[in-house]
XYZ file of N, CA, C and O in Angstrom:
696
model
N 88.300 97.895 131.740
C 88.820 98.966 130.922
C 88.100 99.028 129.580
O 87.893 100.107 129.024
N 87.584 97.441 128.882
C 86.927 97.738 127.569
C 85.784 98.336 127.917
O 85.216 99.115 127.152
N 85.332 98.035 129.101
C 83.673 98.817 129.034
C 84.215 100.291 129.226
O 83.795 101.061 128.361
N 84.837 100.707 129.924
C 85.210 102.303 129.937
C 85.333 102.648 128.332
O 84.857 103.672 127.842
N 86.040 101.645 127.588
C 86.381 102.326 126.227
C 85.085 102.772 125.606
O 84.767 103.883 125.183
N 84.327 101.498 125.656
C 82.699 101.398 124.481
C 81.849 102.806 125.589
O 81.259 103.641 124.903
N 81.811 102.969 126.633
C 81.342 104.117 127.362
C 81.651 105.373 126.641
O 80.850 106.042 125.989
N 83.001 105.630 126.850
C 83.866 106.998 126.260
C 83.219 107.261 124.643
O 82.594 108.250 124.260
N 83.600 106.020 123.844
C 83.383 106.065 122.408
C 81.671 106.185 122.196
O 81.436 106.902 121.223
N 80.495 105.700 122.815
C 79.426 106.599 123.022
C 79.390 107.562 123.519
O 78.216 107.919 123.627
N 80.139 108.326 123.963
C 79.411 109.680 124.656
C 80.273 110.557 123.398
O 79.857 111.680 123.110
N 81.334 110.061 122.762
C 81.472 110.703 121.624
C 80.827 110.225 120.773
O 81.670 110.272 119.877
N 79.773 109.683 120.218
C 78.845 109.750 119.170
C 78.991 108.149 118.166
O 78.576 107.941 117.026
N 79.414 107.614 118.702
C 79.508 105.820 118.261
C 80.585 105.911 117.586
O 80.047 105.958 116.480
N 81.922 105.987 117.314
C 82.962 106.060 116.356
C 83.430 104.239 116.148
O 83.318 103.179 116.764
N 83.826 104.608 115.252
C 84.091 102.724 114.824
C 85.224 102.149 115.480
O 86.357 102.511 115.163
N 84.992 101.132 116.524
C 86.178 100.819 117.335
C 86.619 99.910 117.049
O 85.971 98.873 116.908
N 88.145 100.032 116.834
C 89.167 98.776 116.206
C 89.692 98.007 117.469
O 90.345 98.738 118.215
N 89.571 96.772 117.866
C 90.299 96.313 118.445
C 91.825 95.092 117.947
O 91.873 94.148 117.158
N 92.713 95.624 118.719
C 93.260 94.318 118.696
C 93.663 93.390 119.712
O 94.124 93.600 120.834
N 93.343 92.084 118.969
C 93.904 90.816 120.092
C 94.448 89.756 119.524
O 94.915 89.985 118.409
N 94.538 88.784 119.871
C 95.805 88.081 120.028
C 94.486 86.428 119.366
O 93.362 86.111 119.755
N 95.329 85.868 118.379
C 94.903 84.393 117.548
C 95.212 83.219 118.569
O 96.323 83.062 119.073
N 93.984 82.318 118.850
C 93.660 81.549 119.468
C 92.682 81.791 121.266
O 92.184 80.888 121.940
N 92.700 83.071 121.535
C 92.066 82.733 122.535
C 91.193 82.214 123.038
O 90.969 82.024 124.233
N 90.373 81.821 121.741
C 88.757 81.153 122.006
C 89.210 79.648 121.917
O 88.404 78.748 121.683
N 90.367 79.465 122.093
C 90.972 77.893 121.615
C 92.023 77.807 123.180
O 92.008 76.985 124.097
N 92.564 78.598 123.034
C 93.870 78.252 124.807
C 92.966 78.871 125.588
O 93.007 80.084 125.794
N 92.244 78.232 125.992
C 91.341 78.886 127.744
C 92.258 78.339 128.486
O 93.288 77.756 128.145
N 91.694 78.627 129.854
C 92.239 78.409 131.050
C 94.134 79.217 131.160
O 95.105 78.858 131.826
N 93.980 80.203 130.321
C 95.286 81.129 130.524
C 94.489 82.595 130.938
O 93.462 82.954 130.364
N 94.955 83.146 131.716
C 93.977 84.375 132.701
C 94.431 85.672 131.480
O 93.405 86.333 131.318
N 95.098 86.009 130.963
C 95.070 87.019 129.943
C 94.406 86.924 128.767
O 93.896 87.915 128.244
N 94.327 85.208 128.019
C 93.481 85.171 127.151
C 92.460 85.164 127.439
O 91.704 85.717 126.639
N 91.981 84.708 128.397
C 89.943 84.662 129.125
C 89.674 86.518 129.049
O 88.545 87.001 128.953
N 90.972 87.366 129.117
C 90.548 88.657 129.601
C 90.498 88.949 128.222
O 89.398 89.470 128.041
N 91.243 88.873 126.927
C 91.299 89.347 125.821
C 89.638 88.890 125.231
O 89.005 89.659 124.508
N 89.113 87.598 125.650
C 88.345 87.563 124.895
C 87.067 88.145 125.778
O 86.078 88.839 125.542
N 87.397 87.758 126.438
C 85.864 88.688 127.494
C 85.867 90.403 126.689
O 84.811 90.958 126.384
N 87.091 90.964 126.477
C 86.951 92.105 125.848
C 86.341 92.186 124.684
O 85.762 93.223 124.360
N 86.385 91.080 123.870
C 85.954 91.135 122.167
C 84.304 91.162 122.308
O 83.395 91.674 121.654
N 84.406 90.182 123.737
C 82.845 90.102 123.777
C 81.919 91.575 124.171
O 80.758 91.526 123.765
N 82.315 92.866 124.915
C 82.040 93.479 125.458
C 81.828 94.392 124.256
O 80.757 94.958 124.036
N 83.199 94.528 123.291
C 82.938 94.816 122.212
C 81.294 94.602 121.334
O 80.296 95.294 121.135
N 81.732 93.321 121.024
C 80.950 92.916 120.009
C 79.552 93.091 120.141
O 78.757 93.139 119.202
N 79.219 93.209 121.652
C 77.675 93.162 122.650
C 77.605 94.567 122.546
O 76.442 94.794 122.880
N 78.263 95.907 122.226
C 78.403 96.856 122.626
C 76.879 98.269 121.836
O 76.234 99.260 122.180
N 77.102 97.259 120.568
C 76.086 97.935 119.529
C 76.987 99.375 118.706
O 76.655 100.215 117.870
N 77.842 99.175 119.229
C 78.595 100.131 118.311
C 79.371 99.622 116.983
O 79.475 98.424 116.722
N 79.859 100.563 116.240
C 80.267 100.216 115.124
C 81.606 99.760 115.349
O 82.416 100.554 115.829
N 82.224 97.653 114.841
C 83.348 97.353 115.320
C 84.389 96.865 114.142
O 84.371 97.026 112.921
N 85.116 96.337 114.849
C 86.494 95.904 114.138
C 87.419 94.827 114.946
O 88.198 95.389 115.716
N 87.489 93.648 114.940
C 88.392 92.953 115.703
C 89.820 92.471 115.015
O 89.494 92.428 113.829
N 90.913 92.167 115.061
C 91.855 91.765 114.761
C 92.342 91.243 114.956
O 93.115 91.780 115.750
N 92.736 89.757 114.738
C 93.473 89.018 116.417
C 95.145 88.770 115.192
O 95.109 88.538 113.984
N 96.144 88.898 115.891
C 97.181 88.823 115.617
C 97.923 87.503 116.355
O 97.555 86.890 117.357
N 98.848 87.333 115.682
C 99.635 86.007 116.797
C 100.975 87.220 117.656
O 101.183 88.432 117.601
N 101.470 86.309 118.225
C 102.703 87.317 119.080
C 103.414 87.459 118.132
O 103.743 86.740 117.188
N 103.742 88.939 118.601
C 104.582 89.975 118.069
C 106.117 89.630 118.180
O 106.490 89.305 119.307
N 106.979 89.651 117.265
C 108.056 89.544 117.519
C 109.213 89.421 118.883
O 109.943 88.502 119.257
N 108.935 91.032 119.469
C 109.154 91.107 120.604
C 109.178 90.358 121.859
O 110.059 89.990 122.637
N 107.835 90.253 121.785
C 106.995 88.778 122.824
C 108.264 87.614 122.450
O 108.809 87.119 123.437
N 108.564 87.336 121.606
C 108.875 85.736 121.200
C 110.378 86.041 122.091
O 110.686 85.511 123.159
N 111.335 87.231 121.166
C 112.523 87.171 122.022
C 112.344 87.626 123.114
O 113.204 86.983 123.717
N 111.701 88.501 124.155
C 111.856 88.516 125.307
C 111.922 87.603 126.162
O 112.434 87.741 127.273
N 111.183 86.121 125.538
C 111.340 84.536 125.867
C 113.111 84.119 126.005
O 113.609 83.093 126.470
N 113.424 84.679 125.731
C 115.271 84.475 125.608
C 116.146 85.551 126.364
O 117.047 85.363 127.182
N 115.632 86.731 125.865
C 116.404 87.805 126.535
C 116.562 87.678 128.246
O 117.477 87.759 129.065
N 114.963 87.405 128.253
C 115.052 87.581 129.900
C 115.956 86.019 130.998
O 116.255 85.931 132.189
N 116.042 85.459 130.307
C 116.868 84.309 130.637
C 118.329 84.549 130.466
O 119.253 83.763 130.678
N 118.362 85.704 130.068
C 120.092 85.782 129.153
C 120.886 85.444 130.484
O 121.934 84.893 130.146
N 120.821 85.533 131.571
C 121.816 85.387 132.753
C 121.945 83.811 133.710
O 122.480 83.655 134.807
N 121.436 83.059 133.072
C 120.760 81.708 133.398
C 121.966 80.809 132.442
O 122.060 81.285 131.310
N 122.731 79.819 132.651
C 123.566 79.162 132.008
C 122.978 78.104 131.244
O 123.529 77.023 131.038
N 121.547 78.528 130.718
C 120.805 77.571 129.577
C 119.434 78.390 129.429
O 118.898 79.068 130.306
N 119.059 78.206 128.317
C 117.619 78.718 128.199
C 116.324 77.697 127.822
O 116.218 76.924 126.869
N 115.509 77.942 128.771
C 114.204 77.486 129.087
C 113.299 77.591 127.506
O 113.173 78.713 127.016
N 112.831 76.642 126.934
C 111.713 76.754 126.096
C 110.292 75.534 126.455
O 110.424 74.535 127.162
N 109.352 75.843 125.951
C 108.275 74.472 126.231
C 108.205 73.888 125.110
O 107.747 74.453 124.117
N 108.576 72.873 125.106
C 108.969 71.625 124.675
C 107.117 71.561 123.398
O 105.962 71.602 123.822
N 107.435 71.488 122.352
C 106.225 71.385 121.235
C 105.509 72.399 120.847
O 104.551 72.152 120.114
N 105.781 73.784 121.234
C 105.574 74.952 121.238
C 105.942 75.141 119.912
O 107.041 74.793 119.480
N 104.812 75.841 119.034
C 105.326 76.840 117.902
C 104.818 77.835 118.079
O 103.720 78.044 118.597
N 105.638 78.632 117.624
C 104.700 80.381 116.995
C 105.164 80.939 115.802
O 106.214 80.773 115.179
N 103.872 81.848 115.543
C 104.086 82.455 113.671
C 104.605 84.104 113.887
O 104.045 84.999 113.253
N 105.760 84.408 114.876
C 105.627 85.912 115.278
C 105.034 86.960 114.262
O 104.796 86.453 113.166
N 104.813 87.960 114.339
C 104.745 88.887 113.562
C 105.573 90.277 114.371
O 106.008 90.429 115.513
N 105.525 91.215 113.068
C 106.144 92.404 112.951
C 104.817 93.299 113.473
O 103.696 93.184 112.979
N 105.168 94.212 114.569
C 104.479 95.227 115.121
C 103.941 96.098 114.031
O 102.785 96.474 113.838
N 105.330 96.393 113.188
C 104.804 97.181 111.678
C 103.758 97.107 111.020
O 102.892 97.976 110.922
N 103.796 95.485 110.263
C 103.240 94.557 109.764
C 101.642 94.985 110.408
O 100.759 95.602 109.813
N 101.610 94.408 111.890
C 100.089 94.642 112.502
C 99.537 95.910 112.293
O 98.387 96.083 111.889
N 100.528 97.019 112.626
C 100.251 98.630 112.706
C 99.821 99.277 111.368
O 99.226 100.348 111.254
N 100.222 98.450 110.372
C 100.150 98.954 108.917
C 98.346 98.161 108.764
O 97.318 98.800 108.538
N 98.408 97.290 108.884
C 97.065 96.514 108.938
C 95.391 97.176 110.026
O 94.183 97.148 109.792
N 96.146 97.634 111.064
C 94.994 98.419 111.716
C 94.689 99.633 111.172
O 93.582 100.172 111.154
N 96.019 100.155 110.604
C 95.577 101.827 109.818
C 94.312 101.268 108.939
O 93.157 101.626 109.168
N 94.653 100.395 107.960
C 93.544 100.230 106.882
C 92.338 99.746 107.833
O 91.281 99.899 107.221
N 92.147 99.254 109.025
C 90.521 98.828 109.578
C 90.604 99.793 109.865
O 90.104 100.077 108.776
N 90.856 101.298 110.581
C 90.361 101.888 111.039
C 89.901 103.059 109.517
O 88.977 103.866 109.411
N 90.921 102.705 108.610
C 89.975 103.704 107.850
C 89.111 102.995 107.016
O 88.807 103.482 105.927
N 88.761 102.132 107.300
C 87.431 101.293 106.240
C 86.194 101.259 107.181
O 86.075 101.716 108.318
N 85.451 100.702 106.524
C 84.244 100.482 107.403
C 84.153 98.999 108.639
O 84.693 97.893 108.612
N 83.393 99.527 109.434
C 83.598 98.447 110.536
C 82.886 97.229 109.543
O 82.089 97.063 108.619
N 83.967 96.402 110.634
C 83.713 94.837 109.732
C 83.345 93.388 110.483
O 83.291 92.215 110.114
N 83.133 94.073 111.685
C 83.642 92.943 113.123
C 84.334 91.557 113.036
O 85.379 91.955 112.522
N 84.511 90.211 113.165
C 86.091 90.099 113.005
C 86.235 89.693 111.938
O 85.394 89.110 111.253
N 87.844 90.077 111.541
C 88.187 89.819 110.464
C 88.946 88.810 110.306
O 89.169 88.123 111.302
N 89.544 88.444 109.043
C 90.791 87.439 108.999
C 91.490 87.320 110.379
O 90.999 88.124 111.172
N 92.446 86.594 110.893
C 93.673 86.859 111.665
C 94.841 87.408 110.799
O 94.891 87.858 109.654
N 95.715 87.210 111.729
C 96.876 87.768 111.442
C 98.123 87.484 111.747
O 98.689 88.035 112.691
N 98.842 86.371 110.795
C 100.091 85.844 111.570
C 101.398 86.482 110.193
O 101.289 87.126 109.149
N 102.824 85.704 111.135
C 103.753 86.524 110.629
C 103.985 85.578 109.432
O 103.099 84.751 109.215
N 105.330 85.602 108.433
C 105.329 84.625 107.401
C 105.766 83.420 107.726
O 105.073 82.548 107.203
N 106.641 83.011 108.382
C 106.646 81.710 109.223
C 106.485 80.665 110.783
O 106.704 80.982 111.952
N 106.173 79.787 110.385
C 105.816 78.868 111.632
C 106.661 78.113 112.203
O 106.943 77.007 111.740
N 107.263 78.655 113.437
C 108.776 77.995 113.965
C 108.845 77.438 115.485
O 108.261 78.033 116.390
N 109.443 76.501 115.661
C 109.309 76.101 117.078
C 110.233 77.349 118.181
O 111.182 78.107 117.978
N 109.443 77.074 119.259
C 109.907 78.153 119.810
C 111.872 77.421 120.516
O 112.454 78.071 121.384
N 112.336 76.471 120.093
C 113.463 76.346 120.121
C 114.738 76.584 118.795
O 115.956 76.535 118.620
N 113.302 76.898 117.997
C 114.688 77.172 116.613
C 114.566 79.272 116.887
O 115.518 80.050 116.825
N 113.257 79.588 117.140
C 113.663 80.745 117.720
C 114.686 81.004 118.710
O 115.608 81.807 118.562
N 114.411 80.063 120.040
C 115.560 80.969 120.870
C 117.183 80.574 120.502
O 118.219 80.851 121.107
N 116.929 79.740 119.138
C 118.318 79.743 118.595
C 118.659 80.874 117.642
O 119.872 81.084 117.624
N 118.081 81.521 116.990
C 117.978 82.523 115.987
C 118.365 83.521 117.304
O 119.541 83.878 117.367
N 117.335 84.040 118.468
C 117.991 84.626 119.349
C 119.767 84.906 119.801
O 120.541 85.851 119.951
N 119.760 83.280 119.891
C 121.224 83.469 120.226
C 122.317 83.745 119.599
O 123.328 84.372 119.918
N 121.943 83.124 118.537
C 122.773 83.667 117.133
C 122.763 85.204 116.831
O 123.792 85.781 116.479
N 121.710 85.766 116.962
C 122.025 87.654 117.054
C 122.696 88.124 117.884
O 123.512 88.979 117.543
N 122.617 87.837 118.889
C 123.637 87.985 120.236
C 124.567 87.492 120.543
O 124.870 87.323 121.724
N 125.294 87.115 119.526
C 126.756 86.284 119.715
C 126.727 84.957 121.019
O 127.687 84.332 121.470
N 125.291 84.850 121.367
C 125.435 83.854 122.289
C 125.325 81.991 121.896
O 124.560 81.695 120.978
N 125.983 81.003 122.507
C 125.573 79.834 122.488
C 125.838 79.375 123.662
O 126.805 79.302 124.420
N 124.573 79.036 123.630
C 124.243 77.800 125.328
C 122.710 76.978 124.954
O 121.886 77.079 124.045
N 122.849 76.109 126.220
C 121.994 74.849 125.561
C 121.241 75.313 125.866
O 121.378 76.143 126.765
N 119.539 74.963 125.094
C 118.481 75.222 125.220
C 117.815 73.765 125.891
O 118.226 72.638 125.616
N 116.698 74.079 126.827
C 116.825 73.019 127.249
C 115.094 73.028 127.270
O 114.528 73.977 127.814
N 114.321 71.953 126.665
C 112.967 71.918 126.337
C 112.200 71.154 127.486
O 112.422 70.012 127.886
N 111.126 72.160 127.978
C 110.693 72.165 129.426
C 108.823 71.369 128.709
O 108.014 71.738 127.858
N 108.887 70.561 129.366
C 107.543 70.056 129.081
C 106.437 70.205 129.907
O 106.399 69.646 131.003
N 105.132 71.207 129.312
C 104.599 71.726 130.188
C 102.919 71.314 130.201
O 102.196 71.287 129.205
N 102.491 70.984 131.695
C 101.398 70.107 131.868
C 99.839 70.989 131.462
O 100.202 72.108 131.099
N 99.309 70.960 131.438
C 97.693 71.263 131.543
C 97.436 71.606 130.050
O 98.167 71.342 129.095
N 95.636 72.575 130.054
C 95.070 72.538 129.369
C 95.728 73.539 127.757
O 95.901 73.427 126.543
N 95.883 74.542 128.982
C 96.572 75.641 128.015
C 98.227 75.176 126.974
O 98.832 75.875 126.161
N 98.407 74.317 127.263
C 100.089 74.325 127.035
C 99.844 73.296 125.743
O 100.344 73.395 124.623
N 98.740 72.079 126.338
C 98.257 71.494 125.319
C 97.656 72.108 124.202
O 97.761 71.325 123.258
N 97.024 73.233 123.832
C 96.385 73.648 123.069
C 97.663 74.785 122.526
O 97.613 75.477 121.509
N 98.314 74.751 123.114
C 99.238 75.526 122.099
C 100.293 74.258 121.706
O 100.431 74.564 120.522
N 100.893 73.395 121.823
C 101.293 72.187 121.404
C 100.376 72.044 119.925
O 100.810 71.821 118.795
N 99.203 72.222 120.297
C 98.297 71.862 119.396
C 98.172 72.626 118.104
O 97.535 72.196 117.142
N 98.907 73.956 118.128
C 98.813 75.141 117.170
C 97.767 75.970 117.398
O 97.334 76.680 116.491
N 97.334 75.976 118.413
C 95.646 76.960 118.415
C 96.087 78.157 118.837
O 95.207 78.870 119.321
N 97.708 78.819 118.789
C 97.913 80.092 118.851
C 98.469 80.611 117.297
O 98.763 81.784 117.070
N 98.559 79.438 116.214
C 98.405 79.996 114.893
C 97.566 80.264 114.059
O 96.353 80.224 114.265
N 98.299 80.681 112.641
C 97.021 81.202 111.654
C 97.745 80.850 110.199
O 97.467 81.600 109.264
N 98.896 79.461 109.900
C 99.419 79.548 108.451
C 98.281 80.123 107.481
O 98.614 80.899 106.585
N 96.822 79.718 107.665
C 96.524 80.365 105.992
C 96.456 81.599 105.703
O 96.272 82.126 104.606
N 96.673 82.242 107.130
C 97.001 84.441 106.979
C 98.183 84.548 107.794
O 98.443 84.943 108.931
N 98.957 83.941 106.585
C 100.632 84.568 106.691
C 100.668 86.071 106.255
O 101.626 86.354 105.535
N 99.979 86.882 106.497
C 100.127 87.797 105.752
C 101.060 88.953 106.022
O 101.422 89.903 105.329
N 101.360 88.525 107.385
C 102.823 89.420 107.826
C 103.857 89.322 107.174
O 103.997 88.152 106.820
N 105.113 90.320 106.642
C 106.021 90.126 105.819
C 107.295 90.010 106.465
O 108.072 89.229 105.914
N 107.694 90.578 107.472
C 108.478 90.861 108.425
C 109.166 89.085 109.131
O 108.634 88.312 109.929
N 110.112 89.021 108.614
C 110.561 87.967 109.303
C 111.481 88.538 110.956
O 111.977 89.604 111.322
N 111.317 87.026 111.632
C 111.937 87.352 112.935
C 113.450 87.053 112.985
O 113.802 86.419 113.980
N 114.427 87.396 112.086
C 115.803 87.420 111.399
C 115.807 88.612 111.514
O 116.424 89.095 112.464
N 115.072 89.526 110.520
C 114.590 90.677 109.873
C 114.463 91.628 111.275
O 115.071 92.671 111.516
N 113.469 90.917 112.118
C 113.238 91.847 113.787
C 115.070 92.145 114.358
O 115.565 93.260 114.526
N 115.630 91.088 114.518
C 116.528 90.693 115.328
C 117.631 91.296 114.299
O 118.620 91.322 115.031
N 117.968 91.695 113.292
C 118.900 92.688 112.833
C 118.868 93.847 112.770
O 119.903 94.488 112.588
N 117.667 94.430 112.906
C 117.186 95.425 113.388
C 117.364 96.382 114.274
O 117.379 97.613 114.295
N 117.546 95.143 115.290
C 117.521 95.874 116.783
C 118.919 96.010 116.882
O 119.273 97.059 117.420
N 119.925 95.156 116.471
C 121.405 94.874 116.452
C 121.892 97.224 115.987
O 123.057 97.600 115.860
């Protein structure tokens, strides 16, 4: 699909293409969506057109759908050493307006939200919006990929630059 994009965007006359993706993929291999995100940056970047990359950490959403979709399960599943820095969709959306109206820059900073939380104090914040309590129960998970996010290689603390807390998401939606 990225080569269709860099195709399309030459036959309209090279326009400056913003992408976004997701912080750490050149760090968690061996996960089949990140190998695809970054194979895209590369197709990009090889493309000779004028670029823009962005990599963001997961979006708010992403984090609670980790909870929601369990809601019918008499405990909820997390991986055990897991953090993430969610961010606000806003937050990202407000940030691509300005790359797309500046000049291409190819990649830039990342992009994480303002804090760094285990993904079990999230699906407690979850439950707490939803009037729910049940045990969370921390699933310890084997290979390369799971290790490298254990490891933090899906964050970015020194570009906290998202403002949007995931409190802030989750009253929101209420």
């Amino acid at each position: 699909m990225t080569r269709n994009l860099v195709e399309a965007a030459r036959r309209a006359g090279s326009p400056h293409l913003v992408y976004i993706s997701i912080v750490g993929i050149d760090v968690i291999r061996w996960f089949f969506y990140y190998d695809e995100k970054l194979a895209s940056e590369k197709v990009i970047e090889e493309s000779g057109l004028p670029w823009t990359v962005l990599r963001a950490t997961q979006f708010h959403e992403l984090v609670a759908r980790a909870s929601s979709a369990q809601r019918r399960l008499p405990v909820t599943f997390m991986p055990s050493g897991f953090r993430f820095q969610p961010v606000s969709t806003g937050d990202v959306a407000d940030r691509l307006v300005q790359l797309v109206s500046g000049e291409p820059s190819g990649r830039v900073p990342d992009m994480g939200g303002p804090e760094v939380r285990s993904a079990r104090d999230l699906a407690e914040a979850y439950q707490r919006s939803v009037g729910r309590r049940k045990p969370i129960v921390s699933l310890w998970l084997p290979g390369k990929a799971a290790r490298a996010f254990r490891a933090g290689g899906n964050l970015t603390p020194e570009n906290a630059t998202g403002a949007g807390t995931f409190e802030e998401f989750l009253s929101s939606r209420v």
